[in-house]
């Protein structure tokens, strides 16, 4: 058919170029224009076996052979509709039959037209035993070939294997990409010519040819390198533009050296570690400039992140502004509020007779607060009397207005969406944007990826204050009865020694819909089949069963979950903290922030249903005092099965940064510039954020240089177009994680 030339580069609809079947096949992958087609990479390649003589070929061998068609026969199949087509071929040393079982009559004519007597072809397939004792190759790949060096090299080229949807064939995908290659020169060339030359990269048109019709795997890798660098370049350019925007946005300068922070340091009942001092100084430097900081404060469970954040919050108050600590749950918000008030002492007593002359107020704001308390808190927030405000999502409502918000600290940032952070950004004073610090003990994949590509100022605490007993982790397989029995015995021994136990369940009641286990992805981003797991247990029924276990005889058992009222939750946690509960059966409401130094055992039932970050946080709830902690990851998975292996990998390391990498490999990076929190394919199609770290660093250097010289990309319109396309479905004002 006659093909139209595209009116604009790279945007020719595929419907004007391909057949209806091919257009629908690619549209199922959201590929609708030439640009997208040329960048739609095969998922792998099949390399034909080496050229072999038919004489040397044995049954079971995968071979490639250059042969001549001798004869062709066709007959009706006996036991099913259709015809059997048999083609005898030879290479001069021996003969083999190519066998085709054809359900539709027109397919016979198609093969006959391509396999006339005397045709010279190259055939690829597996040698098998024929119907009458000879040798055959069933449904081989074949194509006509020129008996020249170039022709033979072409015949031996790697064959691209594309991802498929239902009722789509490789032949359809290959036909579509071949047609698209004819228009490779019309595609948008995002990488500047000087970058291609400096990096030794092929042009986009050449990269597309190498990718879809390579003569060797080396050529395919060379083509893919262009796409990987291009993808990294676009992402880094987005980040570079955000950095440039930060430099044009005013923020409060939190530079004051006192009086609150030094007074607080004097009152600390422990000495700050060298790492805490160093990270504290780095953070102070960042929030002291007049442009908004976006920093990730990483530190493993128990490394002292909260103290660093509190010192920064006091610096904000000393500088005449307010600071907010945003927590994902009311339990954690209340815990933070108690901890901060306890650490500050009279420094948190502004307005009270026993308050320090330089004291501020520390207010708590949650959704379930009573009207009177909420009204008093809002007045203090609006007037500026409350220098530090701790709360949940309730802080994000429009009714909460700050006198002068200078610093936002977000604890366990993976529990908050992008929109949450943006709303807090908008609460800065007089058009200024407050500084934002996010804390995490286990970076989720999104954050780990952002740290890799460099969009955050990463502040890392590697050492621990060393005042805790630490935690040892074990995977317990329920199908090995002795293991599970020993787990409960160990819990009973700790209770007998005067310590306490947490038992965590994936849901509240067992009559509810089952809590799904995290999905495993294969190398192509597809969900692996669920191996089949026992139904998850609930808090209510587990507490009842534990009351009858002989190992826990006499133990005082409590329950905690999201359906309890705020007062009930507070009462349970107060009893746990006071040592009046021996075994607390809970949902993940205790995942972060809960501090019971006397708790020494954490048992997570149906552990395969929890994420890496959750399991690491949960075991961080024990071993927080002088006694060492024990964490049991109890699973119904078979030993050695994927879920079991994954849990063992978590149990074997206590390094939160290694666990973040494990999670990144398992779940993907998430949407690096949008709102998705997991699933690598949502943002990066060609990059592996761990394997390609050096390439990403190189792309970062180039992209930042380009944006520095041309902030609005007026001279790089194709890059600007690529960024607009990337942000088409994401809010361009989206904040960093």
XYZ file of C-alpha atoms in Angstrom, residues 154-511:
358
model
C 22.049 -12.470 7.552
C 20.562 -15.939 7.914
C 22.377 -16.414 11.225
C 21.302 -13.091 12.733
C 19.623 -12.997 16.189
C 15.820 -13.018 15.945
C 14.021 -10.437 18.129
C 11.399 -11.792 20.513
C 8.780 -9.172 21.368
C 6.346 -9.211 24.305
C 2.950 -10.508 23.216
C -0.663 -10.141 24.154
C -3.460 -12.608 23.474
C -3.907 -13.511 19.795
C -0.750 -11.600 18.743
C 2.074 -13.451 16.992
C 5.779 -12.744 16.705
C 5.295 -12.546 12.931
C 2.854 -9.656 13.396
C 5.207 -7.768 15.710
C 8.211 -8.311 13.439
C 6.291 -7.209 10.367
C 5.172 -4.020 12.121
C 8.666 -3.070 13.286
C 10.154 -3.740 9.856
C 7.706 -1.285 8.311
C 8.480 1.218 11.033
C 12.204 1.075 10.337
C 11.563 2.624 6.927
C 10.656 5.834 8.760
C 13.440 5.762 11.357
C 14.869 9.060 10.096
C 11.615 10.849 10.965
C 11.796 10.102 14.707
C 12.510 12.782 17.274
C 16.229 12.813 18.079
C 16.347 13.645 21.746
C 20.083 13.279 22.357
C 22.107 16.220 21.003
C 24.605 15.418 18.242
C 27.538 16.432 20.425
C 26.418 13.985 23.106
C 26.215 11.152 20.582
C 29.703 11.944 19.361
C 31.178 12.265 22.851
C 29.610 9.034 24.092
C 30.227 7.116 20.865
C 26.522 6.323 20.557
C 24.709 5.517 17.301
C 22.040 7.886 16.018
C 18.464 7.004 16.877
C 17.795 5.700 13.349
C 20.867 3.475 13.498
C 20.035 2.385 17.060
C 16.541 1.328 15.910
C 18.030 -0.738 13.090
C 20.530 -2.367 15.433
C 17.774 -3.092 17.920
C 15.237 -4.627 15.548
C 17.453 -6.180 12.865
C 20.853 -6.859 14.458
C 23.439 -9.039 12.749
C 24.965 -9.887 16.131
C 24.003 -9.615 19.791
C 26.710 -6.970 20.104
C 24.803 -4.792 17.640
C 21.604 -5.287 19.631
C 23.389 -4.211 22.820
C 24.767 -1.141 21.046
C 21.278 -0.152 19.918
C 19.895 -0.670 23.419
C 22.637 1.520 24.903
C 21.260 4.467 22.945
C 17.762 3.922 24.376
C 19.059 3.473 27.916
C 21.172 6.612 27.789
C 18.316 8.545 26.182
C 15.895 7.451 28.884
C 18.334 8.351 31.655
C 19.016 11.684 29.945
C 15.323 12.645 29.876
C 14.809 11.676 33.530
C 17.892 13.572 34.607
C 16.816 16.610 32.610
C 13.511 16.600 34.527
C 15.421 16.459 37.800
C 17.822 19.172 36.615
C 14.922 21.467 35.769
C 13.457 20.872 39.234
C 16.778 21.765 40.819
C 16.872 24.908 38.690
C 13.329 25.740 39.808
C 14.406 25.328 43.432
C 17.106 27.927 42.882
C 14.437 30.378 41.718
C 12.055 29.603 44.612
C 12.517 31.396 47.955
C 12.517 29.462 51.230
C 12.914 30.527 54.864
C 16.555 30.782 55.931
C 16.814 28.653 59.069
C 20.185 29.885 60.301
C 19.691 30.736 63.986
C 22.140 29.088 66.415
C 19.914 29.295 69.494
C 18.596 29.366 72.076
C 16.509 26.168 71.836
C 18.848 23.819 70.014
C 21.891 24.307 72.267
C 19.662 24.070 75.361
C 18.240 20.834 73.981
C 21.731 19.435 73.339
C 22.652 20.124 76.957
C 19.625 18.148 78.177
C 20.163 15.047 76.042
C 20.646 11.986 78.295
C 23.170 10.564 75.824
C 26.016 11.757 73.635
C 25.395 12.244 69.943
C 27.413 9.955 67.695
C 29.935 11.325 65.252
C 27.542 10.436 62.438
C 24.670 12.306 64.074
C 26.860 15.399 64.465
C 28.022 15.213 60.847
C 24.573 14.660 59.333
C 23.125 17.325 61.618
C 25.646 19.872 60.328
C 24.942 18.904 56.709
C 21.217 19.284 57.249
C 21.673 22.626 59.025
C 23.678 23.869 56.050
C 20.945 22.888 53.608
C 18.029 24.409 55.496
C 20.049 27.534 56.145
C 20.032 28.674 52.525
C 17.253 30.646 50.899
C 16.088 27.892 48.554
C 13.903 24.900 49.421
C 15.762 21.756 50.409
C 14.474 18.267 49.605
C 16.554 15.868 51.656
C 16.253 12.181 52.356
C 17.428 11.292 55.855
C 18.254 7.589 55.709
C 19.185 5.564 58.725
C 18.539 2.046 59.853
C 16.140 1.297 62.700
C 17.618 2.760 65.895
C 20.227 4.956 64.205
C 18.929 8.178 65.780
C 17.152 9.914 62.889
C 14.454 11.412 65.117
C 16.972 13.297 67.253
C 18.595 14.774 64.128
C 15.205 15.828 62.804
C 14.214 17.360 66.143
C 17.409 19.438 66.288
C 16.583 20.757 62.798
C 13.025 21.538 63.901
C 14.368 23.499 66.877
C 16.612 25.437 64.504
C 13.480 26.394 62.559
C 11.802 27.633 65.751
C 14.972 29.508 66.768
C 14.828 31.199 63.340
C 11.305 32.492 63.932
C 9.434 29.814 61.985
C 7.444 26.657 62.662
C 8.220 23.008 62.050
C 5.893 20.109 61.321
C 6.417 16.391 61.874
C 4.004 14.374 59.738
C 3.384 10.743 60.785
C 1.363 8.117 58.891
C -0.739 6.867 61.826
C -2.262 8.329 64.972
C -0.398 5.801 67.106
C 2.910 6.970 65.661
C 1.958 10.652 65.825
C 1.098 10.292 69.506
C 4.344 8.375 70.086
C 6.359 11.148 68.415
C 4.536 13.805 70.401
C 5.280 12.040 73.702
C 8.910 11.473 72.703
C 9.474 15.100 71.675
C 7.784 16.514 74.765
C 9.758 14.094 76.938
C 13.080 14.999 75.318
C 12.421 18.754 75.469
C 11.093 18.825 79.032
C 10.578 22.424 80.121
C 11.639 23.600 76.635
C 8.196 22.438 75.446
C 6.367 24.272 78.257
C 5.737 27.739 76.807
C 2.810 29.356 78.623
C 3.215 27.150 81.707
C 4.631 28.253 85.049
C 7.280 25.535 84.929
C 8.230 26.283 81.316
C 11.661 27.570 80.335
C 11.795 31.292 79.431
C 12.797 30.352 75.855
C 10.357 27.449 75.558
C 8.016 26.780 72.646
C 4.813 24.782 72.418
C 4.587 21.305 70.921
C 1.104 20.569 69.641
C -0.518 17.320 68.429
C -3.137 17.343 65.668
C -4.949 14.158 64.598
C -8.248 13.443 62.909
C -9.876 11.906 65.962
C -9.076 14.740 68.376
C -11.956 16.158 70.328
C -13.292 19.495 69.162
C -11.961 21.531 72.105
C -8.417 20.178 71.852
C -8.433 20.594 68.085
C -9.608 24.201 68.342
C -6.869 25.052 70.848
C -4.223 23.406 68.643
C -5.410 25.254 65.527
C -5.271 28.593 67.367
C -1.689 27.918 68.460
C -0.728 26.836 64.937
C -2.319 29.883 63.307
C -0.898 32.346 65.829
C 2.576 30.820 65.767
C 2.512 29.985 69.484
C 3.117 26.347 68.570
C 6.632 26.155 67.221
C 6.443 22.401 66.633
C 3.346 20.599 65.397
C 3.071 16.806 65.219
C 0.230 15.196 63.366
C -1.253 12.916 60.746
C -3.020 13.689 57.469
C -5.162 16.089 59.496
C -2.351 18.626 59.081
C -2.977 18.680 55.334
C -6.527 19.998 55.410
C -7.238 23.485 54.145
C -8.459 24.580 57.585
C -4.927 24.236 59.007
C -3.062 27.499 58.446
C 0.449 28.069 59.761
C 1.802 31.390 60.896
C 5.177 30.708 59.263
C 5.965 27.126 58.267
C 9.695 26.738 57.682
C 10.393 22.997 57.885
C 8.417 19.844 57.141
C 9.668 16.487 58.418
C 7.890 13.425 57.039
C 8.390 10.168 58.889
C 8.193 6.941 56.902
C 7.523 8.781 53.669
C 6.342 5.697 51.745
C 3.014 6.027 53.592
C 2.300 9.437 52.022
C 1.381 10.262 48.451
C 2.802 12.995 46.278
C -0.280 15.161 46.743
C 0.234 15.105 50.523
C 3.709 16.541 50.229
C 2.654 19.165 47.703
C -0.091 20.430 49.997
C 2.411 20.942 52.807
C 4.776 22.687 50.378
C 1.986 25.165 49.628
C 1.643 26.146 53.306
C 4.899 28.125 53.377
C 4.898 31.791 54.425
C 4.515 34.607 51.899
C 4.961 32.588 48.722
C 7.986 30.769 50.107
C 8.319 27.017 50.118
C 9.285 25.266 53.357
C 12.216 22.883 53.454
C 11.253 19.206 53.365
C 13.093 16.341 55.049
C 11.811 12.799 54.653
C 12.984 10.074 57.017
C 13.045 6.353 56.431
C 14.639 3.327 58.035
C 14.233 1.268 54.869
C 14.120 3.214 51.627
C 11.284 1.936 49.487
C 12.076 1.182 45.823
C 10.939 4.614 44.670
C 13.266 6.350 47.107
C 16.149 3.987 46.399
C 15.712 4.728 42.719
C 15.547 8.479 43.265
C 18.724 8.258 45.327
C 20.332 6.389 42.448
C 19.333 8.976 39.864
C 20.206 11.827 42.200
C 17.041 13.885 42.626
C 17.344 14.044 46.406
C 19.980 15.358 48.762
C 20.732 12.071 50.476
C 21.908 12.189 54.084
C 22.863 8.763 55.360
C 23.327 7.582 58.929
C 25.415 4.422 58.809
C 26.182 3.927 62.484
C 23.944 3.158 65.452
C 24.214 4.795 68.886
C 24.928 1.329 70.257
C 22.587 1.459 73.259
C 20.405 -1.401 72.049
C 20.550 -5.163 72.184
C 19.971 -5.710 68.447
C 17.743 -8.236 66.671
C 18.320 -11.718 65.255
C 15.830 -12.906 62.620
C 14.607 -16.388 61.707
C 12.248 -17.781 59.058
C 9.819 -20.323 60.528
C 8.024 -22.714 58.154
C 4.670 -23.793 59.572
C 4.864 -27.041 57.624
C 7.808 -27.979 59.834
C 5.858 -28.409 63.072
C 8.887 -28.535 65.346
C 10.058 -25.142 64.107
C 6.752 -23.467 64.899
C 6.534 -25.195 68.279
C 10.016 -23.970 69.181
C 9.043 -20.404 68.154
C 6.226 -20.306 70.718
C 8.444 -21.950 73.324
C 11.014 -19.199 72.800
C 8.323 -16.546 73.224
C 7.220 -18.195 76.482
C 10.797 -18.231 77.764
C 11.137 -14.480 77.164
C 7.854 -13.807 78.967
C 9.032 -15.926 81.895
C 12.160 -13.761 82.013
C 9.976 -10.658 82.410
C 9.986 -9.460 78.818
C 7.208 -8.916 76.250
C 6.139 -10.223 72.850
C 4.536 -8.725 69.736
C 2.510 -10.969 67.384
C 1.536 -9.311 64.085
C -1.242 -10.493 61.741
C -2.063 -9.444 58.195
C -5.712 -8.660 58.967
C -8.125 -8.111 61.846
C -10.647 -10.933 61.337
C -10.378 -14.151 59.369
C -13.850 -13.765 57.903
